[in-house]
mmCIF file of C-alpha atoms in Angstrom:
data_model
loop_
_atom_site.group_PDB
_atom_site.id
_atom_site.type_symbol
_atom_site.label_atom_id
_atom_site.label_comp_id
_atom_site.label_asym_id
_atom_site.label_seq_id
_atom_site.Cartn_x
_atom_site.Cartn_y
_atom_site.Cartn_z
ATOM 1 C CA GLU P 1 -2.747 -16.199 9.619
ATOM 2 C CA TYR P 2 0.772 -16.410 10.894
ATOM 3 C CA TYR P 3 4.043 -14.736 10.161
ATOM 4 C CA ILE P 4 7.271 -16.416 9.208
ATOM 5 C CA GLN P 5 10.435 -14.573 10.022
ATOM 6 C CA SER P 6 12.555 -13.697 7.035
ATOM 7 C CA GLU P 7 16.270 -14.419 6.826
ATOM 8 C CA ARG P 8 16.928 -11.075 8.524
ATOM 9 C CA GLY P 9 14.735 -12.069 11.487
ATOM 10 C CA CYS P 10 11.965 -9.676 10.457
ATOM 11 C CA PRO P 11 8.457 -11.181 10.323
ATOM 12 C CA PHE P 12 7.719 -9.241 7.139
ATOM 13 C CA ALA P 13 9.213 -9.290 3.675
ATOM 14 C CA CYS P 14 10.254 -5.647 3.656
ATOM 15 C CA ILE P 15 11.485 -3.871 0.567
ATOM 16 C CA PHE P 16 12.524 -0.782 2.486
ATOM 17 C CA CYS P 17 14.018 -0.538 5.953
ATOM 18 C CA LEU P 18 14.049 2.747 7.849
ATOM 19 C CA ASN P 19 17.039 3.714 9.891
ATOM 20 C CA HIS P 20 16.633 4.134 13.664
ATOM 21 C CA ASN P 21 15.279 7.680 13.432
ATOM 22 C CA GLY P 22 12.938 6.959 10.517
ATOM 23 C CA LYS P 23 14.346 9.529 8.102
ATOM 24 C CA VAL P 24 16.161 7.434 5.520
ATOM 25 C CA ALA P 25 14.683 4.560 3.588
ATOM 26 C CA ARG P 26 17.242 1.915 2.692
ATOM 27 C CA LYS P 27 16.079 -0.125 -0.250
ATOM 28 C CA LEU P 28 16.555 -3.845 -0.638
ATOM 29 C CA SER P 29 17.514 -4.833 -4.136
ATOM 30 C CA VAL P 30 14.836 -6.275 -6.394
ATOM 31 C CA GLU P 31 16.719 -9.573 -6.344
ATOM 32 C CA LYS P 32 16.840 -9.651 -2.523
ATOM 33 C CA THR P 33 13.134 -8.809 -2.312
ATOM 34 C CA ILE P 34 12.235 -11.702 -4.623
ATOM 35 C CA LYS P 35 14.639 -14.012 -2.785
ATOM 36 C CA GLU P 36 12.907 -13.203 0.523
ATOM 37 C CA MET P 37 9.476 -13.774 -1.012
ATOM 38 C CA GLU P 38 10.640 -17.143 -2.378
ATOM 39 C CA TRP P 39 12.067 -18.038 1.041
ATOM 40 C CA LEU P 40 8.772 -17.189 2.753
ATOM 41 C CA ILE P 41 6.846 -19.293 0.214
ATOM 42 C CA LYS P 42 9.261 -22.207 0.678
ATOM 43 C CA TYR P 43 8.560 -22.228 4.412
ATOM 44 C CA GLY P 44 4.802 -22.130 4.085
ATOM 45 C CA ALA P 45 3.742 -18.483 3.962
ATOM 46 C CA LYS P 46 0.147 -18.164 2.781
ATOM 47 C CA ARG P 47 0.255 -14.381 2.544
ATOM 48 C CA ILE P 48 3.008 -11.816 2.107
ATOM 49 C CA SER P 49 2.133 -8.284 3.062
ATOM 50 C CA PHE P 50 4.329 -5.290 2.311
ATOM 51 C CA GLY P 51 3.203 -3.389 5.396
ATOM 52 C CA ASP P 52 4.758 -0.022 4.773
ATOM 53 C CA GLU P 53 3.566 2.869 2.686
ATOM 54 C CA LEU P 54 6.830 3.091 0.783
ATOM 55 C CA PHE P 55 6.222 0.259 -1.688
ATOM 56 C CA SER P 56 5.920 2.497 -4.730
ATOM 57 C CA VAL P 57 7.682 5.676 -3.600
ATOM 58 C CA ASP P 58 10.407 4.725 -6.103
ATOM 59 C CA MET P 59 8.029 3.933 -8.933
ATOM 60 C CA VAL P 60 10.702 2.655 -11.336
ATOM 61 C CA ARG P 61 11.922 0.213 -8.714
ATOM 62 C CA ALA P 62 8.350 -0.816 -7.857
ATOM 63 C CA GLU P 63 7.803 -1.668 -11.531
ATOM 64 C CA LYS P 64 10.933 -3.819 -11.521
ATOM 65 C CA ILE P 65 9.696 -5.669 -8.440
ATOM 66 C CA LEU P 66 6.313 -6.207 -10.069
ATOM 67 C CA ASP P 67 8.026 -7.454 -13.244
ATOM 68 C CA ALA P 68 10.042 -9.934 -11.154
ATOM 69 C CA ILE P 69 6.922 -11.094 -9.294
ATOM 70 C CA ILE P 70 5.242 -11.687 -12.667
ATOM 71 C CA GLU P 71 8.286 -13.458 -14.117
ATOM 72 C CA ASN P 72 8.644 -15.725 -11.063
ATOM 73 C CA LYS P 73 4.876 -16.373 -10.864
ATOM 74 C CA ILE P 74 4.877 -15.456 -7.186
ATOM 75 C CA GLY P 75 1.285 -14.232 -7.275
ATOM 76 C CA GLU P 76 0.192 -17.683 -8.443
ATOM 77 C CA ARG P 77 1.773 -19.317 -5.380
ATOM 78 C CA VAL P 78 0.980 -16.928 -2.550
ATOM 79 C CA SER P 79 -1.473 -14.173 -1.742
ATOM 80 C CA TRP P 80 0.321 -10.842 -1.492
ATOM 81 C CA ASP P 81 -0.641 -7.242 -0.862
ATOM 82 C CA ILE P 82 0.881 -3.830 -0.395
ATOM 83 C CA GLN P 83 0.328 -0.518 1.304
ATOM 84 C CA THR P 84 1.277 2.607 -0.560
ATOM 85 C CA HIS P 85 0.593 6.308 -0.937
ATOM 86 C CA VAL P 86 -1.930 7.729 -3.423
ATOM 87 C CA ALA P 87 0.746 10.045 -4.832
ATOM 88 C CA TYR P 88 2.937 7.118 -5.913
ATOM 89 C CA VAL P 89 0.696 5.078 -8.180
ATOM 90 C CA ASN P 90 -0.189 5.328 -11.829
ATOM 91 C CA ASP P 91 -1.993 3.393 -14.525
ATOM 92 C CA ASN P 92 1.076 1.365 -15.493
ATOM 93 C CA LEU P 93 1.766 0.275 -11.898
ATOM 94 C CA PHE P 94 -1.824 -0.867 -11.469
ATOM 95 C CA LYS P 95 -1.639 -2.805 -14.752
ATOM 96 C CA LYS P 96 1.463 -4.594 -13.491
ATOM 97 C CA MET P 97 -0.090 -5.185 -10.073
ATOM 98 C CA LYS P 98 -2.985 -6.928 -11.776
ATOM 99 C CA LEU P 99 -0.638 -9.037 -13.920
ATOM 100 C CA ALA P 100 1.306 -9.916 -10.748
ATOM 101 C CA ASN P 101 -1.957 -11.161 -9.209
ATOM 102 C CA ILE P 102 -1.916 -8.770 -6.264
ATOM 103 C CA SER P 103 -4.659 -9.535 -3.755
ATOM 104 C CA LYS P 104 -5.051 -5.969 -2.498
ATOM 105 C CA CYS P 105 -3.508 -2.503 -2.721
ATOM 106 C CA GLU P 106 -4.163 -0.434 0.393
ATOM 107 C CA MET P 107 -3.778 3.329 0.301
ATOM 108 C CA GLY P 108 -3.950 5.859 3.110
ATOM 109 C CA VAL P 109 -6.644 8.458 2.589
ATOM 110 C CA GLU P 110 -6.985 9.714 6.199
ATOM 111 C CA SER P 111 -9.554 12.423 5.424
ATOM 112 C CA GLY P 112 -11.880 13.647 2.708
ATOM 113 C CA ASP P 113 -11.565 17.227 3.910
ATOM 114 C CA GLU P 114 -9.043 19.294 1.909
ATOM 115 C CA GLU P 115 -8.175 21.517 4.879
ATOM 116 C CA ALA P 116 -7.578 18.522 7.154
ATOM 117 C CA LEU P 117 -5.316 16.933 4.528
ATOM 118 C CA LYS P 118 -3.254 20.134 4.384
ATOM 119 C CA LYS P 119 -2.967 20.349 8.174
ATOM 120 C CA MET P 120 -1.820 16.717 8.346
ATOM 121 C CA GLY P 121 0.880 17.387 5.757
ATOM 122 C CA LYS P 122 -0.384 14.481 3.625
ATOM 123 C CA ALA P 123 0.599 16.222 0.371
ATOM 124 C CA THR P 124 -2.572 14.839 -1.187
ATOM 125 C CA THR P 125 -5.844 16.234 -2.438
ATOM 126 C CA LYS P 126 -9.296 14.749 -2.924
ATOM 127 C CA GLU P 127 -8.604 14.754 -6.660
ATOM 128 C CA MET P 128 -5.434 12.659 -6.198
ATOM 129 C CA ILE P 129 -7.290 10.229 -3.937
ATOM 130 C CA LEU P 130 -10.175 9.814 -6.370
ATOM 131 C CA ASN P 131 -7.800 9.428 -9.320
ATOM 132 C CA SER P 132 -5.728 6.717 -7.609
ATOM 133 C CA PHE P 133 -8.742 4.637 -6.650
ATOM 134 C CA ASN P 134 -10.291 5.117 -10.105
ATOM 135 C CA LEU P 135 -7.075 3.832 -11.726
ATOM 136 C CA ALA P 136 -7.109 0.794 -9.428
ATOM 137 C CA ARG P 137 -10.756 0.118 -10.301
ATOM 138 C CA LYS P 138 -10.035 0.555 -14.030
ATOM 139 C CA ASN P 139 -7.340 -2.125 -13.739
ATOM 140 C CA ASN P 140 -9.429 -4.457 -11.547
ATOM 141 C CA VAL P 141 -7.100 -4.119 -8.561
ATOM 142 C CA THR P 142 -8.840 -4.683 -5.230
ATOM 143 C CA THR P 143 -8.333 -1.783 -2.842
ATOM 144 C CA GLY P 144 -8.298 -1.123 0.853
ATOM 145 C CA SER P 145 -8.159 2.301 2.466
ATOM 146 C CA PHE P 146 -7.360 3.921 5.779
ATOM 147 C CA PHE P 147 -9.339 6.810 7.276
ATOM 148 C CA ILE P 148 -8.939 8.703 10.548
ATOM 149 C CA LEU P 149 -11.819 10.352 12.354
ATOM 150 C CA GLY P 150 -11.339 12.708 15.292
ATOM 151 C CA GLN P 151 -8.528 14.855 13.919
ATOM 152 C CA PRO P 152 -7.787 18.000 15.939
ATOM 153 C CA ASN P 153 -10.282 20.728 15.025
ATOM 154 C CA GLU P 154 -12.434 18.258 13.082
ATOM 155 C CA THR P 155 -16.055 19.227 12.646
ATOM 156 C CA TYR P 156 -19.205 17.337 11.761
ATOM 157 C CA THR P 157 -18.827 18.730 8.233
ATOM 158 C CA SER P 158 -15.220 17.562 7.836
ATOM 159 C CA MET P 159 -16.113 14.096 9.168
ATOM 160 C CA TRP P 160 -18.952 13.947 6.674
ATOM 161 C CA GLU P 161 -16.470 14.793 3.871
ATOM 162 C CA THR P 162 -14.392 11.781 4.937
ATOM 163 C CA ILE P 163 -17.444 9.529 4.850
ATOM 164 C CA LYS P 164 -18.412 10.891 1.422
ATOM 165 C CA ILE P 165 -14.984 10.198 -0.076
ATOM 166 C CA ALA P 166 -15.061 6.691 1.419
ATOM 167 C CA ILE P 167 -18.332 6.114 -0.425
ATOM 168 C CA ALA P 168 -16.933 7.628 -3.637
ATOM 169 C CA ILE P 169 -13.786 5.466 -3.726
ATOM 170 C CA ASN P 170 -15.712 2.375 -2.567
ATOM 171 C CA PRO P 171 -12.763 0.241 -1.391
ATOM 172 C CA LYS P 172 -13.352 -3.426 -0.679
ATOM 173 C CA GLU P 173 -11.843 -2.941 2.769
ATOM 174 C CA PRO P 174 -12.356 0.529 4.280
ATOM 175 C CA ILE P 175 -10.645 0.868 7.641
ATOM 176 C CA PHE P 176 -11.702 3.695 9.952
ATOM 177 C CA GLY P 177 -9.598 4.559 12.943
ATOM 178 C CA THR P 178 -9.971 7.241 15.561
ATOM 179 C CA MET P 179 -7.269 9.772 16.310
ATOM 180 C CA VAL P 180 -5.476 8.955 19.527
ATOM 181 C CA PRO P 181 -3.058 11.595 20.818
#
């Protein structure tokens, strides 16, 4: 795979750009997002990956982007995928993702241990994680997931909880990383 730089010089078709201190997400318009995807396709992109977990934080806007991808048949011309957060998906978004021919929706899980999730400030629960992946499965959307082993104060039991949730959600592409301080 290779990356083609977008018109802004960025090698990714980003729909959000963080400011220099990472606290404010500036949104590209739906039209600009589609224009950048079309530009990448024109110059030979085989895959477009929205490599940030903000894709669906504004769920109304995400739906509009998905509608535009469907309307412009982008998913028929290029493989594309997203990363997002389990708190910002719902049945309707997954339906539209499927219609837009998404190749994969990756969601960060990090841990299957409720206490570890709280300590990380993930604002998620095992129930939310399971629900999000079940909705994706219901809508035939391929999933990927991210897990982290070796969190501070992690125990054998908490690691086992992470492995158990990985088995329960059964993503096509589970990615396990180790915590590096």
